[in-house]
Tab-separated table of C-alpha atoms (C1' of nucleotides) in Angstrom:
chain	number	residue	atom	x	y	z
A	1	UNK	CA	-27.664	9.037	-0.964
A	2	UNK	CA	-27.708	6.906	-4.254
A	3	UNK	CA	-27.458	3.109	-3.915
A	4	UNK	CA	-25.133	0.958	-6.570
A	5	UNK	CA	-28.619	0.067	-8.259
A	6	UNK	CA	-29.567	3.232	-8.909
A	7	UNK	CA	-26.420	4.208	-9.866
A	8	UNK	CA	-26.713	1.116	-12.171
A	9	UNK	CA	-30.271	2.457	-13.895
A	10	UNK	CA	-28.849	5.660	-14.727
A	11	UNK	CA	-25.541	4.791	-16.581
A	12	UNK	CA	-26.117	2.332	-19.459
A	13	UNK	CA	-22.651	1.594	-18.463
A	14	UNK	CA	-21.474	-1.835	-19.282
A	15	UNK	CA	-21.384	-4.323	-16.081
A	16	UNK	CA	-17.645	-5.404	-16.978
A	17	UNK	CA	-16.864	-1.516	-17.458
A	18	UNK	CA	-18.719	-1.041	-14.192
A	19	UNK	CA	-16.494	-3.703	-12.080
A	20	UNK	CA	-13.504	-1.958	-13.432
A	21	UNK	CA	-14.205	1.408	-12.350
A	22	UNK	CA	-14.812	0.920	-8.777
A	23	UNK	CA	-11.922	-1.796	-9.001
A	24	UNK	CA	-9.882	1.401	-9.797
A	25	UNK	CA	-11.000	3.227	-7.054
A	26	UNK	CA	-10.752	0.521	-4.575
A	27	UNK	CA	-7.660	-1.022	-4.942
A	28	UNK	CA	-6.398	2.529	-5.235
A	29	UNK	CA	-7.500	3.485	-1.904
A	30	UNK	CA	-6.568	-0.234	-0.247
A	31	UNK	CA	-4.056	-1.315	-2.888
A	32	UNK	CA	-3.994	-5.238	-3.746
A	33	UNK	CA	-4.635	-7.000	-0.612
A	34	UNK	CA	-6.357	-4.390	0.835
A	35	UNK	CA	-9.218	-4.804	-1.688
A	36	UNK	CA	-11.309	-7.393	-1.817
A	37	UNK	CA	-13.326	-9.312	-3.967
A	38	UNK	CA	-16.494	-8.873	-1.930
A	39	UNK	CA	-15.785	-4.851	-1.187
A	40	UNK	CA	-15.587	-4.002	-5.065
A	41	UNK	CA	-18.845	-6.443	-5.761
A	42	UNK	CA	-20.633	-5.005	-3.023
A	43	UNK	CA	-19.952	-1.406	-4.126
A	44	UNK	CA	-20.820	-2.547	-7.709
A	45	UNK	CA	-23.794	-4.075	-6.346
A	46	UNK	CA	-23.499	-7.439	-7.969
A	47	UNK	CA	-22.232	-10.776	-6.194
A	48	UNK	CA	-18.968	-12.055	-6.064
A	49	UNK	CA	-19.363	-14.601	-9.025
A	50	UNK	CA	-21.021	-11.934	-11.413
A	51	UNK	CA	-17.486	-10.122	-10.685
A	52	UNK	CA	-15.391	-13.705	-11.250
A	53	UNK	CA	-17.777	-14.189	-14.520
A	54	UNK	CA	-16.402	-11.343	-15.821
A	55	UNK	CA	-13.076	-10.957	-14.738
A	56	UNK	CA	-11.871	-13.960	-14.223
A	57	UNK	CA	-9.964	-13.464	-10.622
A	58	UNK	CA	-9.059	-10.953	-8.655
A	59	UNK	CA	-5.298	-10.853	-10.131
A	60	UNK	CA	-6.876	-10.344	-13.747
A	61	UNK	CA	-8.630	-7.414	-12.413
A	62	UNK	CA	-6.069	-6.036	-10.742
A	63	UNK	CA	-3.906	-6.024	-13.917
A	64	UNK	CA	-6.535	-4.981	-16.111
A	65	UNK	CA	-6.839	-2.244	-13.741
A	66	UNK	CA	-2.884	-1.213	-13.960
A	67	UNK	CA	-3.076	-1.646	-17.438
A	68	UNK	CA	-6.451	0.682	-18.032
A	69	UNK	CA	-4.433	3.423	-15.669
A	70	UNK	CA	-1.487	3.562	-17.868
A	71	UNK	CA	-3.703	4.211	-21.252
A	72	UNK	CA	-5.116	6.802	-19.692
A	73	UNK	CA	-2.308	8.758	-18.480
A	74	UNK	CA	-0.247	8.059	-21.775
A	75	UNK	CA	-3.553	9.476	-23.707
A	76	UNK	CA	-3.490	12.088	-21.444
A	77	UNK	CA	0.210	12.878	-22.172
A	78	UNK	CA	-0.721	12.967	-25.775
A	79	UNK	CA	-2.917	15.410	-25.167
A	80	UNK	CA	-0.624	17.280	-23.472
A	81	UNK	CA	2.055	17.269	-26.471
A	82	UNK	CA	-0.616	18.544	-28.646
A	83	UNK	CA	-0.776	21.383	-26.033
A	84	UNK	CA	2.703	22.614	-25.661
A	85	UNK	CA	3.278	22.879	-29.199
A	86	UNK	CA	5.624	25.431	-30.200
A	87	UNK	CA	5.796	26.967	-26.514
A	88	UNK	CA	8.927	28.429	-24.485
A	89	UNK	CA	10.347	26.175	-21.780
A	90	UNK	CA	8.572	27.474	-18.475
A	91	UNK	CA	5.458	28.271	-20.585
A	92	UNK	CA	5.636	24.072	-21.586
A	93	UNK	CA	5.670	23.319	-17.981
A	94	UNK	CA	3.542	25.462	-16.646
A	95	UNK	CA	0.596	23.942	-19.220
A	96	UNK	CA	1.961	20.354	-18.207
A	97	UNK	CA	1.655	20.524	-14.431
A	98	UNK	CA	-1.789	22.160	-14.644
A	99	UNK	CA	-3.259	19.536	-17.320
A	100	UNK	CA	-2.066	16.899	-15.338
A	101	UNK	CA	-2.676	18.325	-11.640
A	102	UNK	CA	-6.416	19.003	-12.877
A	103	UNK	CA	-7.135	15.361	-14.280
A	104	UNK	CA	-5.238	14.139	-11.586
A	105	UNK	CA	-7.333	15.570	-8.769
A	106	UNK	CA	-10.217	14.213	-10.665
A	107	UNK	CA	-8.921	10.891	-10.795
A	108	UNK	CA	-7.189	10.340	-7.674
A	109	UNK	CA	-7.174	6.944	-8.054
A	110	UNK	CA	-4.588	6.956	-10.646
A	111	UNK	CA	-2.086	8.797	-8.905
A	112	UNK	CA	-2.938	6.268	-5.668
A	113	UNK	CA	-2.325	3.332	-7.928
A	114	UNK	CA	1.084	4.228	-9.610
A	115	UNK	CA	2.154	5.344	-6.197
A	116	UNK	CA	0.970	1.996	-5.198
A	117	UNK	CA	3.411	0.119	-7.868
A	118	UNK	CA	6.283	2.028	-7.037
A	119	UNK	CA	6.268	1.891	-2.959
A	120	UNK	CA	5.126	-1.398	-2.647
A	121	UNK	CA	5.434	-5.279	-3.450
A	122	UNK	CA	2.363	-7.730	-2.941
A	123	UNK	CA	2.817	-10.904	-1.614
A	124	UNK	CA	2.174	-12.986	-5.335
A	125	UNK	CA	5.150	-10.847	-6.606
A	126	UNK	CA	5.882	-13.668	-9.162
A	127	UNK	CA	2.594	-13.870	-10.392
A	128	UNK	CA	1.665	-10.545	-11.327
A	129	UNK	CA	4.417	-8.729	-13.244
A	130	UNK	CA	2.837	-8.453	-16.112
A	131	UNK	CA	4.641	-5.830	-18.366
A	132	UNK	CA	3.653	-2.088	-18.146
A	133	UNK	CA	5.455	0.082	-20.438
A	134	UNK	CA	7.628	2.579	-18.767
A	135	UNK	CA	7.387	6.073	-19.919
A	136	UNK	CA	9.400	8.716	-18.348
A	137	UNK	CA	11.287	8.958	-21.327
A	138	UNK	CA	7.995	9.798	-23.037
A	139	UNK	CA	7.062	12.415	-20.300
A	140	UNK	CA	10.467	13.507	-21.132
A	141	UNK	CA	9.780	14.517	-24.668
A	142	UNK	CA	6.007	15.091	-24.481
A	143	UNK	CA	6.888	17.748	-21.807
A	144	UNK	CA	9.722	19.385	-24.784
A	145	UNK	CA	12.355	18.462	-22.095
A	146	UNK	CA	14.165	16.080	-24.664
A	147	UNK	CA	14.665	16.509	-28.325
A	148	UNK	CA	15.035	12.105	-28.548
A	149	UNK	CA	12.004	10.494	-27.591
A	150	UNK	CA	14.730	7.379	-26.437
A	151	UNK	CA	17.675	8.994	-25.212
A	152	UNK	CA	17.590	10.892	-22.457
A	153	UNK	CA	19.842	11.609	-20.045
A	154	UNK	CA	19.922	10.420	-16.343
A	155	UNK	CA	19.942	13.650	-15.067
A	156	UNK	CA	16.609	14.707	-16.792
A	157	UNK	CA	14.789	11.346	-15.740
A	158	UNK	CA	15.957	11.820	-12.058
A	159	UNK	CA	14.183	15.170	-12.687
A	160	UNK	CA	11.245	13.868	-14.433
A	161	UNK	CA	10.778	11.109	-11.970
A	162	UNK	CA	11.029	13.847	-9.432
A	163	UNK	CA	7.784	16.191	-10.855
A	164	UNK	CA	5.745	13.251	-11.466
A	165	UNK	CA	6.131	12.054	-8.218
A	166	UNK	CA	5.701	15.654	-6.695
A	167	UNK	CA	2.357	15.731	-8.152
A	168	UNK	CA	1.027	12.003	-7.596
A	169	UNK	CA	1.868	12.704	-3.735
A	170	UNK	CA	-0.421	15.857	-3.558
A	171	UNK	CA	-3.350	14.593	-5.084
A	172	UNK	CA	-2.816	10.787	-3.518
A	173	UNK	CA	-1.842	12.440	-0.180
A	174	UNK	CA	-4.214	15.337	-0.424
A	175	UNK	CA	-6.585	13.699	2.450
A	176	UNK	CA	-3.252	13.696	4.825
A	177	UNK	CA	-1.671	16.972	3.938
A	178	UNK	CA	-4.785	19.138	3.426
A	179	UNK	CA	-6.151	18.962	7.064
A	180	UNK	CA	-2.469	19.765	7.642
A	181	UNK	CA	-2.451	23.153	6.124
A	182	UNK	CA	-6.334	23.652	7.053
A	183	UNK	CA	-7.116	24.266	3.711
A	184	UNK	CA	-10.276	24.268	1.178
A	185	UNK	CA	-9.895	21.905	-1.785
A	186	UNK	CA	-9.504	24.720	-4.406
A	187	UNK	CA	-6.965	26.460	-2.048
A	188	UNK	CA	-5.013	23.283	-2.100
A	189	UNK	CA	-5.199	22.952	-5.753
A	190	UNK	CA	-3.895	26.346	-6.252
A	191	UNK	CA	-1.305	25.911	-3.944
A	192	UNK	CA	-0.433	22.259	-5.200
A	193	UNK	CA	0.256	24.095	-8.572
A	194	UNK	CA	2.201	27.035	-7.401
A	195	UNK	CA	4.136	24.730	-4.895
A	196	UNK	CA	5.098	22.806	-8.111
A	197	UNK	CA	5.986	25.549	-10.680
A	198	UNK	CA	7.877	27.327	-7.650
A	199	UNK	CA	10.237	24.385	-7.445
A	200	UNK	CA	10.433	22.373	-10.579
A	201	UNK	CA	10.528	24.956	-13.666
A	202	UNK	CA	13.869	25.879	-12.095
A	203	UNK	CA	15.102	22.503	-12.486
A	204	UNK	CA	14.861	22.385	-15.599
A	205	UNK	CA	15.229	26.133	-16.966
A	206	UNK	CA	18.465	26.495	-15.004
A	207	UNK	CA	21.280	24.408	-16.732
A	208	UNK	CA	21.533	23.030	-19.675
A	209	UNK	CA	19.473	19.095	-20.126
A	210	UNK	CA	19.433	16.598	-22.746
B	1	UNK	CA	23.097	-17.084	4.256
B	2	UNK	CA	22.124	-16.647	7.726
B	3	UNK	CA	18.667	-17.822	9.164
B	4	UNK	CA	16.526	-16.350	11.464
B	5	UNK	CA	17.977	-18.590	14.258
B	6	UNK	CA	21.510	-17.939	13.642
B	7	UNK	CA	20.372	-14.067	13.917
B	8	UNK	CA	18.658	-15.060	17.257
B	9	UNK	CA	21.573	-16.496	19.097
B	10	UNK	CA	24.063	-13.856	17.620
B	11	UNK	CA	21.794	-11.154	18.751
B	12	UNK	CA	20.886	-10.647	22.495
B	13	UNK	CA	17.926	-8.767	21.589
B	14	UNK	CA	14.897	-9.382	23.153
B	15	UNK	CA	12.408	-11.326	21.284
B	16	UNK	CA	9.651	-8.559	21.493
B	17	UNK	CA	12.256	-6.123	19.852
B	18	UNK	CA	13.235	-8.591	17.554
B	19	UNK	CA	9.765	-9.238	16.041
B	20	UNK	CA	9.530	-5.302	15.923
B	21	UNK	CA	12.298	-4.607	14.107
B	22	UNK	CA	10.999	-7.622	11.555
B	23	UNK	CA	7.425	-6.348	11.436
B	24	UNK	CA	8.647	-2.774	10.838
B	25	UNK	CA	10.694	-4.142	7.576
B	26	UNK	CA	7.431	-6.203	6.467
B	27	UNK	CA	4.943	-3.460	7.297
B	28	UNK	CA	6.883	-1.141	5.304
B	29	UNK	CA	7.255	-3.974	2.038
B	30	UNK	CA	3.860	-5.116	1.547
B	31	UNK	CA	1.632	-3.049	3.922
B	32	UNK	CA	-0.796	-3.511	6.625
B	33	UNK	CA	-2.610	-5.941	4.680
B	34	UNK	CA	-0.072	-7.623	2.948
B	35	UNK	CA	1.836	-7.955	5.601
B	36	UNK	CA	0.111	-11.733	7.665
B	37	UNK	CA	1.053	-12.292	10.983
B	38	UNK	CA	2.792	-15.651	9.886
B	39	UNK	CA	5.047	-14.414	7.475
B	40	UNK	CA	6.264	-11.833	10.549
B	41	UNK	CA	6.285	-15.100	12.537
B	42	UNK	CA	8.210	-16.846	10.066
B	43	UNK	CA	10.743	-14.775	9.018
B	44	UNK	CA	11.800	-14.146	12.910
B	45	UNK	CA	11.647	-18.080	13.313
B	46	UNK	CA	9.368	-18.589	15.949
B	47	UNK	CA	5.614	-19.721	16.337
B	48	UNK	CA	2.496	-17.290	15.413
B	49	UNK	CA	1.583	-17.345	19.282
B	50	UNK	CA	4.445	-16.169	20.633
B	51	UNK	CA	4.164	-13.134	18.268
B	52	UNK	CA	0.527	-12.677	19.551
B	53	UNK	CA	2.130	-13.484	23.313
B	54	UNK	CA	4.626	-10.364	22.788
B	55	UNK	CA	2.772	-7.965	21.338
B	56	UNK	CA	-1.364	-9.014	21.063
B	57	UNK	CA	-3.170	-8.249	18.124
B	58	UNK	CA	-1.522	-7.509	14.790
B	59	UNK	CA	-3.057	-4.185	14.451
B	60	UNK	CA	-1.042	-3.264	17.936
B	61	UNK	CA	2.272	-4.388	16.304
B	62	UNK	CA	1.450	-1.992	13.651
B	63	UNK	CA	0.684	0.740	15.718
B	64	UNK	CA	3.623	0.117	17.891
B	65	UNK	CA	5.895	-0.033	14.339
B	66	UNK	CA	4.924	3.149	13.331
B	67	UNK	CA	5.258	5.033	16.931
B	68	UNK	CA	8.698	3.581	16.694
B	69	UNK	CA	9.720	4.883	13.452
B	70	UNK	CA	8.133	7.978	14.267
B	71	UNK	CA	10.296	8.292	17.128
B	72	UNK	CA	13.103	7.142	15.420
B	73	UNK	CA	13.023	9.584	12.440
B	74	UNK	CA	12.072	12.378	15.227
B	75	UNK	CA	15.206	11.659	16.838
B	76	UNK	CA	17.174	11.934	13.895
B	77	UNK	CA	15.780	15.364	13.108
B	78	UNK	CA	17.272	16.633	16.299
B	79	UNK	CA	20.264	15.140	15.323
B	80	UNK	CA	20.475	17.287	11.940
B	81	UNK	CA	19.013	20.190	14.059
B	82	UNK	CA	22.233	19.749	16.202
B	83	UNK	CA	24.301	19.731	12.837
B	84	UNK	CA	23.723	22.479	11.044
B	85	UNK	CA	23.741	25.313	13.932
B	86	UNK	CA	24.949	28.726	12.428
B	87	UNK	CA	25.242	27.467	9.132
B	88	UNK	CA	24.054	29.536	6.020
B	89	UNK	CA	20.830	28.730	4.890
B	90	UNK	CA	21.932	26.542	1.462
B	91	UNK	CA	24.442	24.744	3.345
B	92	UNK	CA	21.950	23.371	6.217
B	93	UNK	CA	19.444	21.897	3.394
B	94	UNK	CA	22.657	20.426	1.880
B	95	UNK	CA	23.352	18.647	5.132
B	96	UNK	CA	19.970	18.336	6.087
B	97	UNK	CA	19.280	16.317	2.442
B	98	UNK	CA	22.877	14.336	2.899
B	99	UNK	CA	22.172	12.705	6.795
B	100	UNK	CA	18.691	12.066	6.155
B	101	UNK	CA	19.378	10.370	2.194
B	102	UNK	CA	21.939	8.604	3.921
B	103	UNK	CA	19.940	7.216	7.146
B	104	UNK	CA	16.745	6.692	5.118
B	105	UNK	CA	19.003	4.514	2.918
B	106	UNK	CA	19.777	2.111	5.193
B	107	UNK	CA	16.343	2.148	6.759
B	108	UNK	CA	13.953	2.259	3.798
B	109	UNK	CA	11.224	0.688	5.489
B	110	UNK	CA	10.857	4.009	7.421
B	111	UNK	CA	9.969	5.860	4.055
B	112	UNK	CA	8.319	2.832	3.455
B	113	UNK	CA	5.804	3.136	5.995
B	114	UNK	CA	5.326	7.030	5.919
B	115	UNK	CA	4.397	7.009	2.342
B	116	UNK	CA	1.776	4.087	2.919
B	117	UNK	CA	0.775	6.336	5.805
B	118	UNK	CA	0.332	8.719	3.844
B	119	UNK	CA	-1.243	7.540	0.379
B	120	UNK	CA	-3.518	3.986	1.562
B	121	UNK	CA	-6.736	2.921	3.667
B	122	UNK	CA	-7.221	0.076	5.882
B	123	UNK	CA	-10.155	-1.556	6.102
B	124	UNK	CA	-10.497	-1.269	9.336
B	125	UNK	CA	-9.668	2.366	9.544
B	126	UNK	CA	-11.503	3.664	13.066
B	127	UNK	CA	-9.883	1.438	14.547
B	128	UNK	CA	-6.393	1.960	14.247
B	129	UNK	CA	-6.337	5.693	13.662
B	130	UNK	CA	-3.751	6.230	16.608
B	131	UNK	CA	-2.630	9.613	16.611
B	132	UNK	CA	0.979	10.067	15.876
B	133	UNK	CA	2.307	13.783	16.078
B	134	UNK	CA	3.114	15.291	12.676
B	135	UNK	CA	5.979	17.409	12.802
B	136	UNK	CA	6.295	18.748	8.917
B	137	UNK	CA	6.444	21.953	11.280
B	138	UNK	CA	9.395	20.504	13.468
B	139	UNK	CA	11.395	19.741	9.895
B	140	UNK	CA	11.297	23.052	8.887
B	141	UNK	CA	12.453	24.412	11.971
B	142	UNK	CA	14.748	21.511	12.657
B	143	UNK	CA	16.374	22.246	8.814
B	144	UNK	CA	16.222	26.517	9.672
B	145	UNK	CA	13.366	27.305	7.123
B	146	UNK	CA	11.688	28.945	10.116
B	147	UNK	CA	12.053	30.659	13.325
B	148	UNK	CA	9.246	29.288	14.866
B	149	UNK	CA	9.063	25.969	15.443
B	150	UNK	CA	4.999	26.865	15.670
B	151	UNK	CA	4.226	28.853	13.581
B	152	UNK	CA	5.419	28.274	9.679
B	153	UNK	CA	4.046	29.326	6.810
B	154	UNK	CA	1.494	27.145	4.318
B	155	UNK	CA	3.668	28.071	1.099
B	156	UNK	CA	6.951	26.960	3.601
B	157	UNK	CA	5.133	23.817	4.596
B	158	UNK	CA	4.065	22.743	1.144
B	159	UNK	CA	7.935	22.961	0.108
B	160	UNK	CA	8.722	20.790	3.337
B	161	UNK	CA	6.300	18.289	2.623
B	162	UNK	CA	7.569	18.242	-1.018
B	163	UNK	CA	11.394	18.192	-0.176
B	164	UNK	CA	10.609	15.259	2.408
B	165	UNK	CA	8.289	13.838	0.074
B	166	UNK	CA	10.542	13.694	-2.976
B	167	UNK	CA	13.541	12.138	-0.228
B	168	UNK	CA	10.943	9.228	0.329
B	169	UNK	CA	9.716	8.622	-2.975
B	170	UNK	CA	13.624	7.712	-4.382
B	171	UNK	CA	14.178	6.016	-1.129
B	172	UNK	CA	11.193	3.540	-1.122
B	173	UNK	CA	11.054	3.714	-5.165
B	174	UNK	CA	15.084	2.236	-5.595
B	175	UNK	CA	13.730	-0.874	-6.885
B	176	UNK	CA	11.724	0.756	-9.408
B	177	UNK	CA	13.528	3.400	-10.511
B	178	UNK	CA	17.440	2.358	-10.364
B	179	UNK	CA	16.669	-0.261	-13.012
B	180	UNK	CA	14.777	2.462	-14.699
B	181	UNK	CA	18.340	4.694	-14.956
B	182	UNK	CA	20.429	1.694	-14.741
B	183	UNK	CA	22.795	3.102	-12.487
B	184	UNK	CA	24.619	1.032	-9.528
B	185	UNK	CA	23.429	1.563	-5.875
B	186	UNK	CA	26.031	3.642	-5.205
B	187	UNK	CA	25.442	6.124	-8.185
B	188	UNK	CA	22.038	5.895	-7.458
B	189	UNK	CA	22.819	7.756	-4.154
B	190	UNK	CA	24.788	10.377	-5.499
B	191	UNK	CA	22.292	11.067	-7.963
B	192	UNK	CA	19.534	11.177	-5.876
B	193	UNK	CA	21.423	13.884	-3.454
B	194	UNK	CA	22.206	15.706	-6.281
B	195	UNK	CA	18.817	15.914	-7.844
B	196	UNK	CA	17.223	16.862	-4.566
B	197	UNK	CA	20.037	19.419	-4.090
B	198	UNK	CA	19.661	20.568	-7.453
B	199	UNK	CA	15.868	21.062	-7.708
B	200	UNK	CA	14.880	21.188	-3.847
B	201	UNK	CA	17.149	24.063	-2.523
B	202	UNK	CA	16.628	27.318	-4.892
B	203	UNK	CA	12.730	26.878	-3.773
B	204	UNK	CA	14.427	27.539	-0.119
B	205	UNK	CA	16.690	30.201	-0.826
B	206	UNK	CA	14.982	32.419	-3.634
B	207	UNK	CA	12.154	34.319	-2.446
B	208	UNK	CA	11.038	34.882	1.178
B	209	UNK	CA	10.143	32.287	3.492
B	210	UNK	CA	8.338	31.994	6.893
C	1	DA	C1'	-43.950	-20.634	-27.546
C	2	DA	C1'	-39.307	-22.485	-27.969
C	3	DC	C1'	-34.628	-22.080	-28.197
C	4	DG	C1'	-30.226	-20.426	-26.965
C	5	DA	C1'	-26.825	-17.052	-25.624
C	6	DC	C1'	-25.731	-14.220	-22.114
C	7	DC	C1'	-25.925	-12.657	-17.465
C	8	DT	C1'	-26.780	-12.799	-12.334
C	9	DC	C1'	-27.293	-14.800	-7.937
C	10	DC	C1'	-27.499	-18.390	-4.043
C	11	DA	C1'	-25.070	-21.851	-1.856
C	12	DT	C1'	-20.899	-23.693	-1.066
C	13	DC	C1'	-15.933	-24.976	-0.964
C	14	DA	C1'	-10.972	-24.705	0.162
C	15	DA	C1'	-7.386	-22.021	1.583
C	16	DA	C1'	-5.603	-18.202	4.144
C	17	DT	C1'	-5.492	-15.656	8.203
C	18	DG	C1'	-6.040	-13.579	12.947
C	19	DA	C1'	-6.402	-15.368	17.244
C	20	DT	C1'	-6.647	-18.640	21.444
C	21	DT	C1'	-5.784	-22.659	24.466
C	22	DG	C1'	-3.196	-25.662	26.998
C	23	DA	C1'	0.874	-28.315	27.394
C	24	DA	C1'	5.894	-28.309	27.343
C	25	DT	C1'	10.158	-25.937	28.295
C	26	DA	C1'	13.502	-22.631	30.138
C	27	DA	C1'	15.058	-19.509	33.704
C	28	DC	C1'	15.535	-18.587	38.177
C	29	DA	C1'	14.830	-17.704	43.218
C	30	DG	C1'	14.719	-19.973	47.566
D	1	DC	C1'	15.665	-29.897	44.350
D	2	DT	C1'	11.240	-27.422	44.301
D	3	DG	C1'	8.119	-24.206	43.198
D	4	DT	C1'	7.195	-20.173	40.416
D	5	DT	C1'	7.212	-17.327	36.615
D	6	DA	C1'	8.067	-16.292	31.925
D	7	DT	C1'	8.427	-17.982	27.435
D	8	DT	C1'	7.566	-20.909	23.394
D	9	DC	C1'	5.135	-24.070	20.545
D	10	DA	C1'	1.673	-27.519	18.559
D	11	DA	C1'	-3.000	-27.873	17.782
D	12	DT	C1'	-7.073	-25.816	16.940
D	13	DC	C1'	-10.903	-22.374	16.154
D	14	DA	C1'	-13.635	-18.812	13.765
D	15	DT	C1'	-13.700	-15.650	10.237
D	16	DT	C1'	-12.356	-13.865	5.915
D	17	DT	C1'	-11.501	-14.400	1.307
D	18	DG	C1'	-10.782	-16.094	-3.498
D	19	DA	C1'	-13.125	-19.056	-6.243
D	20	DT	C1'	-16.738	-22.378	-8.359
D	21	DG	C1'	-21.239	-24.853	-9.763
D	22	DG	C1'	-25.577	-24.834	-10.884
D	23	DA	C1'	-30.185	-22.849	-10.828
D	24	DG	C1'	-32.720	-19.229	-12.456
D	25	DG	C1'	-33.486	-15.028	-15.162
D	26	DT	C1'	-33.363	-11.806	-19.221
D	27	DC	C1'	-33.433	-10.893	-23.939
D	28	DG	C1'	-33.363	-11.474	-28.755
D	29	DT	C1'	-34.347	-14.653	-32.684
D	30	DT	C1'	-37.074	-17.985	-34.957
DNA sequence: AACGACCTCCATCAAATGATTGAATAACAG
DNA sequence: CTGTTATTCAATCATTTGATGGAGGTCGTT
């Protein structure tokens, strides 16, 4: 068992890069009001005021947070794009679900935290609306689903919206559904992935999209 | 614009079942802990200790909100089951995906709650791990995926949990995706049944399933 | 050593929040 | 009307929680 200190020894990791990470994880797992100050300091293994020195308040975090996720997953989309290059259809999906179901299981947290934004409203609504970009229509065209990086139909956003979700709810929902199907980790990937391909290449190989 | 008290004298429901239904809409918007026992209080119109009078502690409402929708979506499962006797195997997901779209429309806080069921912590998580039965088992009997009602397999399971998944996520996610499409609620509907319908039942109906 | 910039922690505050108490009120049986 | 029970509310408490101030510490530069 390693304490937050030693944690802290090993990885020259900065102490505002520190916060962040477990703030990821936490308000992932709890969401906004769930998390508190205290939990992600004590995790961290700092006090409370080293954590407002730094961040400001909790609402800063919690957006820098948000904000941090959605690089990520748009770099990671890049990377995808670079992938697919040049591929067939199916073959372009296949690549996508699996580069995204394998980061994603690594980084639950990221999957928790969109699901989080979608699903549910904190009480400061107001306050903390602070602009994310949307990007389906990116996930659109990085996926070679739509020859427009802007335009794209309805139908293939409904369908978009539908896969991304699909996966976030596996991985975010893995500790629910897993003990369900009494299965090891690596079993549930595999089956995650199949699960997916099985029902969402289809989708979009079937008819004709924009 | 009505207020809570014009509710409460138009309504002969009883006060317990009236903070219920409230706490069930609030549990399901911000979560267990966004969700404070005064803004339950506040939007039924009456004092903090009466809620605590009717129903004790706030983690007991809770528990009693989700038994109830539990029962309530159980019961509406037997309802489809009823519907789609001796039907051909497309036709019952079709109806299956149309009464529960429709139902889950008007009560969104039910998907509401599952998904935060299924995807967040609470800090005070031994305590309030009630047991509620899971019935992802029960669906895919109840919809004619499988013979048993016991006894279904993992891949069938997976594509349950999906299907029901994917019906929650456009439920609870209106607000965040409908702007997204720009589409009126009504469209929004339509397109959500056909997307489901679209992508959800060739996963049913192309191979073999338990 | 002396200085200063940066960082961390202890002590503390004010507000929010779950919960309780006791008094007031309503409903009702006899 | 009277007594009893059930219900509701105002006032209050204890804890949690977001936030701050100031003391002390670390580190690099001079």
């Amino acid at each position: 068992m390693s304490t937050p200190l030693d944690k802290a020894r090993r990885e020259p990791e900065s102490m505002k890069a520190r916060i962040l990470t477990v703030a990821r994880r936490l308000f992932g797992e709890y969401g906004f009001h769930g998390t508190t100050t205290r939990m992600i300091a004590q995790e961290v293994g700092i006090d409370i005021s080293t954590l407002h020195y730094h961040w400001g308040g909790k609402k800063d975090l919690y957006e820098s947070v948000v904000l941090d996720i959605n690089k990520d997953l748009r770099q990671k989309l890049l990377e995808v794009e670079g992938m697919i290059h040049d591929r067939p259809l199916a073959e372009r999906l296949t690549i996508s679900i699996d580069v995204m179901t394998d980061y994603l299981f690594l980084q639950p947290c990221v999957s928790n935290l969109i699901l989080f934004r979608y699903f549910s409203k904190n009480r400061y609504e107001g306050n903390l609306d602070f602009s994310v970009p949307e990007f389906t229509a990116d996930i659109a065209f990085s996926m070679g689903l739509s020859t427009d990086r802007k335009h794209v139909s309805p139908e293939t956003k409904m369908k978009v919206v539908a896969l991304m979700n699909s996966i976030h709810n596996f991985i975010s929902g893995e500790g629910f559904f897993r003990p369900m199907l009494d299965l090891t980790h690596e079993r549930y990937v595999k089956m995650v992935k199949d699960t997916l391909n099985f029902i969402h290449i289809p989708a979009f190989t079937k008819a004709g999209d924009g």
